[in-house]
Amino acid sequence: MDKKSKIFFTIFSFITMISIVATFHQYVISKSYDTFTNEEIFNESLLDQ
Amino acid sequence: METLIQAFIHMCQWDTASLLIFSNNVFGPLIYYSHFIAIIISLLVGIFVLSRDSKALVNKLLFLIMTAFSIWVFFDLILWANEKPDLIMFFWSMMLFIEPFIYALCVYFIDVFIGKKDISFKKKVGIFSLLLPVIILLPTKFALIGFDLTNCFREPVEGFIATFYVYFIEIIYTLWIVIFAFKKYKESIPAIKNQIILITIGIILFLLSFVSGNIVGSLTENWTVAQIGIFGMPIFAGFLAYMIVRFKTFNIKLLGTQVLVIALGFLVLAIVFVRNIENIKLVVAFTLLFVLILGRTLIKSVKREVEQRERLEVLRMKLEESNLKLEDANDKLKDLDKLKTEFLSLASHQLRSPLTAMKGYSSMIIEGDFGEINPKAKEAVERIFQSTMNLTKIVEDFLNVSKIESGGMKYEMTPFSLSEIARDMSKDLSITAGQKGLKLNFESDTDEECTVNGDREKIRQVVLNFIDNSIKYTKEGSVNVSVRKVGDKVVFAVKDTGMGMTPEIKATLFQKFARGDGARMNTGGSGLGLYLAKEIVEAHKGTVGVESEGMGKGSIFHFELDAIK
């Protein structure tokens, strides 16, 4: 593979790694995501508990 | 939020997954069966192809596709089994990236496979840049807006990237493959066309079944049906296996028998993963079908291989036999050739002495050394003398041929003027030419210009042979001798208005004993003069040749030697 391609794929892989780490941090570590709920079902489930 | 999620897990009765993939949340046992077969077959094919030739780009790309697909399938299994929204969100995002990444790799792969070389840098940037929006926006709400807790399906809510952009670039990649393959198909030779069709159909079927499963799932919300897409991999692997066996693709020299046997084994092993006895009949039927198909292919390929080997063995033995016979014949020929050369040399030497005596005594009788003889007797003795001279010439020719063939011909290389020799020969032979009513003309450049390095005596014989031949084979007209300096060569040429020759005769003229039609006109020759002339000139690093426009149109005999600078 020529040098330009190697540089391109290295940068591509680096950006991908950063994105994966950021996504993991976002969802698994920080648990920073919205949830969409149905109020009735939610209240019912709390009563069950 | 943690409380909310726990409440939902409890309410929906989601099972806790162990090792990420094992739980009762997987309500269709076939899911495990389909997933594990796909992972095993794809990894098997990828590793098999890579191990055969790890340096070839096309093998590496196929391995990457298989690995990426295996990862995608494994993540899919996690999504089926897992109950934790954070893990589902994360692995769902990963699949949003891996899926179009597999498409991009397939585009790269098919270009390299058909083009037989790496693609340009521009194309690489073009293919993979389309993925950048997905990668960069993966951790944002453009990819996944949030997690859906309005139902028990354990799904995120997809954003613009997931619902639109990913499918858009997958369509682009698919069209890219089809258009490229079609273009290359038109340009290729018939032998390659089949391979192009097979690999393109295999990839398209795989990608379409891959994406159609997702589309069906997205539209119908029936993700069990969507699992059909996973079976696209065994179909693709099937195409690849056929190509490996049929066309020895990916430099796989070994027959794919081993691949087929291992695939059969894993198919049977996969039954272990079926957890529900109700589905066992379906699984066994499916597995049996695959076993029958693969088994038949296996038997056919083994049979073909055995037959091929048997044919090769028979051919090898015949070849060995022929080689032995040829070696034998060659040895005999070499012995015969050696004997012939020795005989020629011996016979010629033996003939020399009586010929010298005959020449000497007949000459003395003609000159009256033994007293006057009557004119009729004198005429007879003159004929004897002439015949002796001819026979001596023939014997000399034979001796020279045997010397050349045994490598014993010696050349005394000195500088001399070729034009001077040609002039002398022309003068000597002008009498003979005059007796036949022919004009013998001579022209040349200066003696200094026509100086060459060589064996003077041997070259003189060549010059004599050429001029003498022209005189013999010309009934009327003229013989023109010329010596010219052309570039750094000295060219000697004899042009006559004689009988000429056909291209067939021209082709064989300088071979031993070749006389063409000339034998009718000159029955006294040995047929070795031109052969000797060619050998002598070529020993001087020169070239010899003849031109003629046809029978009755005369000829030009010529040779050239390097001039001394």
XYZ file of C-alpha atoms in Angstrom:
614
model
C 0.000 0.000 0.000
C 1.323 3.466 -0.835
C 2.186 6.046 1.833
C -0.842 8.287 1.181
C -3.249 5.365 1.644
C -1.518 4.300 4.842
C -1.840 7.821 6.253
C -5.485 7.998 5.216
C -6.384 4.659 6.803
C -4.420 5.502 9.946
C -6.393 8.729 10.355
C -9.628 6.898 9.531
C -8.891 4.212 12.142
C -7.955 6.857 14.711
C -11.201 8.766 14.189
C -13.135 5.485 14.409
C -11.432 4.541 17.689
C -12.195 7.981 19.172
C -15.821 7.632 18.104
C -16.130 4.151 19.647
C -14.602 5.295 22.916
C -16.814 8.398 22.964
C -19.920 6.297 22.272
C -19.006 3.835 25.020
C -18.447 6.672 27.439
C -21.704 8.319 26.421
C -23.945 5.291 26.866
C -22.228 2.844 29.205
C -20.160 5.056 31.543
C -22.146 8.310 31.732
C -25.461 6.675 30.779
C -26.225 10.000 29.162
C -29.160 9.325 26.849
C -32.843 10.178 26.732
C -35.557 7.694 27.498
C -39.088 7.771 26.176
C -41.727 6.505 28.563
C -45.484 5.956 28.748
C -46.661 7.635 32.020
C -49.506 5.149 32.810
C -47.348 2.112 32.435
C -44.624 3.813 34.458
C -46.906 4.618 37.373
C -48.369 1.091 37.320
C -44.987 -0.477 37.516
C -44.009 1.696 40.485
C -47.174 0.640 42.314
C -46.271 -3.049 41.705
C -42.933 -2.459 43.337
C -33.285 7.120 35.526
C -31.721 4.026 37.022
C -34.899 3.410 39.046
C -37.027 3.841 35.941
C -34.962 1.356 34.018
C -35.016 -1.191 36.829
C -38.784 -0.802 36.993
C -39.071 -1.473 33.318
C -36.810 -4.499 33.451
C -38.960 -5.890 36.216
C -42.206 -5.037 34.430
C -41.202 -6.489 31.067
C -39.683 -9.515 32.843
C -36.458 -9.199 30.952
C -33.988 -11.893 31.852
C -30.456 -10.991 32.980
C -27.978 -12.005 30.324
C -24.863 -13.957 31.227
C -21.699 -13.494 29.182
C -23.654 -10.842 27.243
C -25.370 -13.365 24.937
C -27.080 -16.063 26.986
C -30.539 -15.332 28.350
C -34.206 -16.226 28.026
C -34.783 -12.937 26.211
C -33.902 -14.824 23.056
C -37.373 -16.162 22.448
C -36.634 -17.874 19.129
C -34.088 -20.682 19.627
C -33.428 -20.586 15.904
C -31.793 -17.226 16.521
C -28.823 -18.839 18.210
C -28.607 -21.498 15.462
C -28.602 -18.962 12.647
C -26.183 -16.613 14.363
C -23.600 -19.191 15.366
C -23.586 -20.865 11.949
C -23.075 -17.481 10.306
C -20.215 -16.541 12.666
C -18.461 -19.892 12.329
C -18.802 -20.167 8.551
C -17.739 -16.597 7.908
C -14.702 -16.825 10.218
C -13.806 -20.213 8.766
C -13.846 -18.953 5.200
C -11.973 -15.769 6.146
C -9.230 -17.584 8.042
C -8.958 -20.291 5.388
C -8.535 -17.764 2.594
C -6.069 -15.610 4.575
C -3.945 -18.590 5.621
C -3.475 -19.629 1.984
C -1.940 -16.324 0.984
C -1.720 -13.670 3.668
C 0.119 -11.232 1.418
C -2.527 -10.922 -1.294
C -4.700 -7.816 -0.841
C -7.846 -9.575 -2.053
C -7.398 -12.307 0.582
C -6.883 -9.711 3.322
C -10.002 -7.811 2.264
C -12.133 -10.946 2.293
C -10.842 -11.780 5.756
C -11.778 -8.257 6.929
C -15.285 -8.600 5.479
C -15.778 -11.966 7.178
C -14.440 -10.654 10.493
C -16.560 -7.495 10.365
C -19.618 -9.576 9.571
C -18.887 -11.963 12.443
C -18.587 -9.014 14.818
C -21.872 -7.597 13.485
C -23.635 -10.957 14.049
C -22.178 -11.268 17.549
C -23.358 -7.749 18.443
C -26.767 -8.677 17.042
C -26.860 -11.618 19.421
C -26.002 -9.285 22.313
C -28.936 -7.080 21.340
C -31.221 -10.111 21.371
C -30.044 -11.410 24.696
C -29.243 -8.319 26.704
C -31.619 -6.407 28.978
C -29.477 -3.352 29.809
C -30.457 -0.237 27.795
C -26.948 1.266 28.004
C -25.382 -1.848 26.477
C -28.147 -2.059 23.876
C -27.570 1.590 22.956
C -23.836 1.078 22.657
C -23.922 -2.132 20.577
C -26.741 -0.787 18.404
C -24.504 2.227 17.619
C -21.614 -0.068 16.797
C -23.784 -1.957 14.355
C -24.804 1.332 12.743
C -21.153 1.779 11.835
C -20.156 -1.845 11.075
C -22.990 -2.464 8.630
C -22.050 0.249 6.069
C -18.389 -0.507 6.780
C -18.973 -4.038 5.484
C -20.550 -2.549 2.360
C -17.521 -0.280 1.860
C -15.178 -3.248 2.224
C -17.231 -5.191 -0.331
C -16.867 -2.340 -2.846
C -13.090 -2.278 -2.256
C -12.938 -6.078 -2.425
C -14.775 -6.521 -5.704
C -12.698 -3.799 -7.380
C -9.465 -5.489 -6.338
C -10.789 -8.976 -7.136
C -11.847 -8.116 -10.671
C -9.181 -5.472 -11.387
C -6.416 -7.741 -10.009
C -4.678 -4.739 -8.412
C -5.123 -2.217 -5.635
C -7.450 0.714 -6.314
C -6.336 4.332 -6.579
C -6.026 6.595 -3.550
C -8.928 8.706 -4.846
C -11.227 5.701 -4.935
C -10.229 4.690 -1.400
C -11.011 8.199 -0.137
C -14.262 8.176 -2.116
C -15.396 4.849 -0.655
C -14.480 5.412 2.990
C -15.269 9.126 3.239
C -18.962 8.246 2.905
C -18.633 6.578 6.333
C -17.253 9.672 8.077
C -20.643 11.256 8.951
C -21.663 7.951 10.568
C -18.427 7.694 12.567
C -18.357 11.322 13.688
C -22.057 11.474 14.633
C -22.164 8.039 16.276
C -22.143 9.322 19.900
C -24.761 11.993 19.148
C -28.545 12.120 18.888
C -28.203 12.121 15.110
C -27.454 8.390 15.428
C -29.657 7.293 18.327
C -32.104 9.754 19.851
C -32.723 7.736 22.989
C -34.055 4.476 24.408
C -37.662 3.451 23.939
C -39.278 2.555 27.239
C -42.829 2.752 25.851
C -42.763 -0.961 25.063
C -40.886 -4.095 26.009
C -38.993 -4.518 22.736
C -35.655 -3.290 24.117
C -34.974 -0.909 21.224
C -33.464 2.529 20.901
C -35.155 5.330 18.957
C -33.127 5.822 15.801
C -32.045 9.221 14.490
C -31.396 10.576 11.022
C -28.134 8.650 10.565
C -29.733 5.299 11.355
C -33.055 5.732 9.567
C -31.861 7.487 6.470
C -28.137 8.080 5.927
C -26.928 4.505 6.517
C -29.471 3.017 4.080
C -28.696 5.776 1.580
C -24.951 4.985 1.444
C -25.668 1.255 1.387
C -27.742 1.778 -1.763
C -24.863 3.863 -3.217
C -22.370 1.099 -2.434
C -24.621 -1.600 -3.938
C -25.083 0.372 -7.158
C -21.334 1.030 -7.232
C -20.673 -2.729 -7.144
C -23.259 -3.544 -9.819
C -22.119 -0.805 -12.227
C -18.424 -1.626 -11.761
C -18.951 -5.369 -12.207
C -21.070 -4.788 -15.313
C -18.376 -2.554 -16.845
C -15.626 -5.079 -16.146
C -17.788 -7.941 -17.411
C -18.069 -6.284 -20.798
C -14.302 -5.716 -21.021
C -13.208 -9.204 -19.843
C -12.257 -12.360 -21.694
C -14.762 -15.266 -21.487
C -12.668 -17.218 -18.945
C -12.922 -14.364 -16.420
C -16.569 -13.482 -17.099
C -17.850 -16.502 -15.111
C -15.824 -15.543 -12.080
C -17.079 -11.948 -12.265
C -20.697 -13.124 -12.419
C -20.283 -15.528 -9.512
C -18.513 -13.149 -7.182
C -20.853 -10.248 -7.989
C -24.008 -12.317 -7.511
C -22.588 -13.761 -4.302
C -21.776 -10.336 -2.867
C -25.055 -8.725 -3.968
C -27.138 -11.583 -2.550
C -25.216 -11.343 0.699
C -25.582 -7.556 0.974
C -29.228 -7.569 -0.079
C -30.181 -10.294 2.358
C -28.179 -8.420 5.022
C -30.009 -5.149 4.480
C -33.402 -6.566 3.588
C -33.492 -8.256 6.965
C -32.968 -4.876 8.642
C -35.453 -3.077 6.403
C -38.088 -5.754 7.021
C -37.400 -5.505 10.714
C -37.613 -1.699 10.708
C -40.851 -1.679 8.720
C -42.692 -4.575 10.306
C -41.145 -4.396 13.783
C -40.849 -8.186 13.427
C -37.187 -8.705 14.201
C -37.481 -12.495 14.124
C -38.174 -12.312 10.389
C -35.249 -9.941 10.080
C -32.928 -12.755 11.089
C -33.321 -14.214 7.591
C -30.662 -11.710 6.601
C -28.074 -13.640 8.570
C -28.404 -16.544 6.142
C -26.977 -14.311 3.436
C -23.558 -15.181 4.806
C -23.711 -18.941 4.226
C -24.976 -18.203 0.692
C -21.990 -15.924 0.072
C -19.665 -18.460 1.646
C -21.180 -21.082 -0.649
C -20.361 -18.965 -3.710
C -16.845 -18.421 -2.443
C -16.336 -22.122 -1.719
C -17.522 -22.983 -5.232
C -15.133 -20.434 -6.707
C -12.257 -21.713 -4.605
C -12.905 -25.273 -5.755
C -13.742 -24.493 -9.373
C -11.391 -21.630 -10.223
C -8.719 -22.005 -7.524
C -9.513 -18.386 -6.589
C -7.487 -16.544 -3.906
C -4.446 -18.690 -4.879
C -5.830 -21.651 -3.049
C -4.032 -24.563 -4.618
C -5.457 -27.198 -2.349
C -8.861 -28.482 -3.275
C -11.644 -27.150 -1.118
C -12.455 -30.645 0.131
C -11.208 -29.745 3.595
C -13.426 -26.630 3.691
C -16.452 -28.674 2.733
C -15.757 -31.344 5.349
C -15.257 -28.779 8.106
C -18.406 -26.897 7.050
C -20.370 -30.156 7.261
C -19.000 -30.821 10.710
C -19.947 -27.397 12.025
C -23.419 -27.614 10.590
C -24.061 -30.769 12.567
C -22.414 -29.299 15.680
C -24.667 -26.244 15.429
C -27.643 -28.433 16.395
C -26.247 -28.401 19.936
C -27.274 -24.736 20.174
C -30.924 -25.445 19.517
C -32.527 -25.119 22.885
C -36.106 -26.042 22.123
C -37.007 -29.613 21.169
C -39.988 -28.374 19.111
C -37.695 -26.752 16.623
C -35.368 -29.710 16.353
C -37.222 -31.220 13.366
C -36.886 -27.979 11.430
C -33.232 -27.648 12.353
C -32.439 -31.249 11.484
C -34.286 -30.939 8.145
C -32.370 -27.798 7.320
C -29.073 -29.317 8.379
C -29.785 -32.506 6.455
C -30.465 -30.495 3.303
C -27.171 -28.684 3.678
C -25.359 -31.948 4.415
C -26.814 -33.510 1.263
C -25.892 -30.535 -0.927
C -22.411 -30.164 0.493
C -21.873 -33.906 0.596
C -22.747 -34.253 -3.079
C -20.378 -31.397 -3.945
C -17.735 -33.051 -1.810
C -18.108 -36.417 -3.524
C -18.041 -34.828 -6.974
C -14.979 -32.751 -6.191
C -13.106 -35.693 -4.688
C -14.044 -37.849 -7.673
C -12.860 -35.138 -10.063
C -9.626 -34.753 -8.141
C -8.959 -38.487 -8.121
C -9.634 -38.749 -11.857
C -7.376 -35.778 -12.521
C -4.592 -37.304 -10.477
C -4.940 -40.617 -12.292
C -4.779 -38.884 -15.669
C -1.767 -36.871 -14.542
C -0.042 -40.038 -13.348
C -0.589 -41.761 -16.708
C 0.688 -38.682 -18.542
C 3.694 -38.464 -16.250
C 4.624 -42.078 -16.935
C 4.232 -41.616 -20.686
C 6.361 -38.496 -20.500
C 9.075 -40.316 -18.567
C 9.050 -43.120 -21.118
C 9.315 -40.673 -24.021
C 12.129 -38.827 -22.270
C 14.101 -42.025 -21.839
C 13.605 -42.940 -25.495
C 14.626 -39.445 -26.563
C 17.741 -39.548 -24.411
C 18.660 -42.876 -25.908
C 18.103 -41.671 -29.463
C 20.064 -38.503 -28.738
C 23.034 -40.488 -27.450
C 22.970 -42.685 -30.550
C 22.767 -39.632 -32.801
C 25.734 -38.031 -31.070
C 27.761 -41.216 -31.567
C 26.754 -41.409 -35.220
C 27.602 -37.773 -35.784
C 31.020 -38.271 -34.234
C 31.613 -41.345 -36.396
C 30.551 -39.467 -39.507
C 32.930 -36.585 -38.813
C 35.787 -38.983 -38.117
C 35.006 -40.927 -41.289
C 34.872 -37.745 -43.358
C 38.192 -36.603 -42.012
C 39.843 -39.994 -42.494
C 38.448 -40.572 -45.976
C 39.374 -37.073 -47.118
C 42.939 -37.424 -45.837
C 43.267 -40.826 -47.497
C 41.972 -39.448 -50.791
C 44.373 -36.514 -50.796
C 47.507 -38.491 -51.507
C 46.282 -40.384 -54.613
C 44.654 -37.195 -55.879
C 47.896 -35.262 -55.515
C 49.666 -37.993 -57.477
C 46.988 -38.001 -60.203
C 47.123 -34.190 -60.480
C 50.898 -34.130 -60.604
C 51.392 -36.886 -63.180
C 48.572 -35.750 -65.465
C 50.014 -32.231 -65.394
C 53.458 -33.552 -66.258
C 52.038 -35.609 -69.145
C 50.196 -32.540 -70.490
C 53.400 -30.468 -70.327
C 55.320 -33.163 -72.217
C 57.644 -34.186 -69.410
C 57.199 -37.788 -70.528
C 57.511 -36.957 -74.218
C 55.014 -35.824 -76.846
C 51.654 -37.575 -76.892
C 49.043 -37.516 -79.621
C 46.339 -34.754 -79.421
C 43.522 -37.196 -78.618
C 45.462 -38.696 -75.719
C 46.387 -35.152 -74.571
C 42.721 -34.163 -74.581
C 41.870 -37.221 -72.477
C 44.671 -36.469 -69.971
C 43.469 -32.819 -69.752
C 40.031 -34.092 -68.808
C 41.590 -36.374 -66.195
C 43.523 -33.368 -64.825
C 40.365 -31.212 -64.718
C 38.345 -33.953 -62.974
C 41.174 -34.449 -60.481
C 41.100 -30.720 -59.727
C 37.333 -30.880 -59.167
C 37.641 -33.932 -56.944
C 40.422 -32.258 -54.970
C 38.130 -29.282 -54.411
C 35.357 -31.595 -53.169
C 37.756 -33.399 -50.819
C 38.986 -30.046 -49.487
C 35.397 -29.017 -48.850
C 34.698 -32.241 -46.942
C 37.846 -31.774 -44.896
C 36.869 -28.202 -44.030
C 33.354 -29.296 -43.004
C 34.733 -31.994 -40.725
C 37.176 -29.458 -39.212
C 34.359 -26.966 -38.561
C 32.102 -29.632 -37.007
C 34.844 -30.950 -34.761
C 35.796 -27.395 -33.764
C 39.227 -27.788 -35.305
C 39.024 -24.966 -37.848
C 41.698 -22.370 -37.112
C 41.655 -18.801 -38.425
C 44.713 -16.585 -38.777
C 43.382 -13.099 -38.260
C 45.289 -10.292 -39.969
C 44.208 -7.030 -41.579
C 43.812 -7.203 -45.340
C 41.973 -5.447 -48.128
C 38.820 -7.295 -49.209
C 38.623 -5.241 -52.405
C 42.154 -6.342 -53.350
C 41.250 -10.043 -52.995
C 37.986 -9.545 -54.897
C 39.824 -7.703 -57.674
C 42.394 -10.495 -58.012
C 39.699 -13.216 -58.072
C 37.641 -11.294 -60.621
C 40.716 -10.992 -62.853
C 41.467 -14.735 -62.564
C 37.883 -15.754 -63.255
C 37.269 -13.274 -66.050
C 38.859 -15.792 -68.438
C 36.366 -18.480 -67.406
C 33.530 -15.986 -67.704
C 34.766 -14.874 -71.128
C 34.783 -18.484 -72.332
C 31.056 -18.659 -71.508
C 30.391 -15.326 -73.267
C 29.699 -13.534 -69.949
C 30.878 -10.081 -68.959
C 32.555 -9.948 -65.535
C 32.601 -6.433 -64.070
C 34.278 -5.260 -60.886
C 33.929 -2.054 -58.866
C 34.927 -1.108 -55.370
C 35.719 1.645 -52.922
C 39.386 2.247 -52.089
C 41.508 -0.565 -50.681
C 42.057 1.409 -47.461
C 38.331 1.831 -46.913
C 37.681 -1.877 -47.573
C 40.219 -3.187 -45.061
C 38.934 -5.914 -42.725
C 40.427 -8.207 -40.107
C 40.305 -11.897 -40.882
C 41.822 -15.053 -42.297
C 42.851 -13.911 -45.745
C 42.981 -17.393 -47.277
C 39.545 -18.473 -45.952
C 37.877 -15.231 -47.102
C 39.545 -15.656 -50.468
C 37.839 -19.061 -50.728
C 34.474 -17.458 -49.965
C 34.996 -14.760 -52.606
C 36.076 -17.402 -55.112
C 33.059 -19.548 -54.289
C 30.573 -16.687 -54.791
C 32.030 -15.461 -58.089
C 32.560 -18.998 -59.386
C 28.927 -19.948 -58.540
C 27.575 -16.883 -60.325
C 29.575 -17.724 -63.446
C 28.469 -21.395 -63.334
C 24.768 -20.609 -62.934
C 24.588 -17.763 -65.519
C 24.007 -18.762 -69.151
C 24.161 -15.288 -70.625
C 24.478 -11.670 -69.552
C 26.861 -10.445 -66.908
C 28.327 -10.970 -63.438
C 28.986 -7.803 -61.405
C 31.293 -7.933 -58.430
C 31.367 -5.033 -55.974
C 33.045 -4.220 -52.666
C 31.686 -1.192 -50.821
C 32.108 0.445 -47.421
C 28.633 0.892 -45.894
C 28.664 2.499 -42.454
C 31.153 0.512 -40.393
C 30.839 -2.607 -42.558
C 32.506 -3.726 -45.764
C 29.959 -5.352 -48.071
C 30.999 -7.792 -50.818
C 28.311 -8.548 -53.410
C 28.056 -10.583 -56.611
C 25.090 -9.791 -58.832
C 24.335 -12.000 -61.834
C 21.748 -12.385 -64.570
C 21.586 -16.119 -64.008
C 18.871 -18.656 -63.198
C 17.699 -17.011 -59.957
C 15.793 -18.984 -57.320
C 12.457 -19.367 -55.551
C 12.005 -18.386 -51.884
C 11.917 -22.103 -50.960
C 15.350 -22.679 -52.472
C 16.657 -19.437 -50.929
C 15.663 -20.673 -47.471
C 17.808 -23.810 -47.689
C 20.673 -22.619 -49.879
C 23.263 -22.202 -47.142
C 22.628 -25.632 -45.647
C 24.863 -28.640 -46.199
C 24.417 -30.399 -49.554
C 21.701 -27.953 -50.647
C 22.008 -27.163 -54.350
C 18.492 -26.239 -55.395
C 17.934 -26.438 -59.114
C 21.573 -25.772 -59.751
C 22.388 -29.471 -59.648
C 21.083 -29.762 -63.208
C 23.526 -27.149 -64.464
C 26.511 -28.069 -62.365
C 26.693 -31.747 -61.536
C 30.299 -31.535 -60.362
C 29.730 -29.623 -57.113
C 29.786 -30.978 -53.533
C 26.876 -28.863 -52.271
C 29.107 -27.642 -49.443
C 30.523 -24.430 -50.891
C 27.829 -22.063 -49.619
C 27.601 -23.870 -46.267
C 31.348 -23.414 -45.802
C 31.130 -19.787 -46.934
C 28.430 -19.108 -44.307
C 30.418 -20.847 -41.547
C 33.607 -18.945 -42.406
C 31.885 -15.537 -42.602
C 29.982 -16.148 -39.358
C 33.217 -17.192 -37.652
C 34.442 -13.692 -38.617
C 31.331 -12.215 -36.918
C 29.902 -11.302 -40.314
C 26.613 -12.060 -42.060
C 25.910 -13.742 -45.390
C 22.804 -13.591 -47.546
C 21.185 -13.956 -50.955
C 18.454 -12.026 -52.780
C 16.526 -13.062 -55.864
C 13.274 -11.932 -57.433
C 12.497 -15.416 -58.708
C 13.450 -18.065 -61.242
C 15.229 -16.642 -64.283
C 15.649 -13.224 -62.638
C 19.218 -13.481 -61.421
C 20.574 -13.349 -57.862
C 22.699 -11.250 -55.557
C 24.996 -13.132 -53.180
C 26.568 -10.966 -50.497
C 28.415 -10.986 -47.238
C 29.590 -8.247 -44.899
C 32.395 -7.949 -42.388
C 33.306 -5.296 -39.862
C 35.599 -2.679 -41.343
C 38.790 -1.789 -39.527
C 38.408 1.772 -38.293
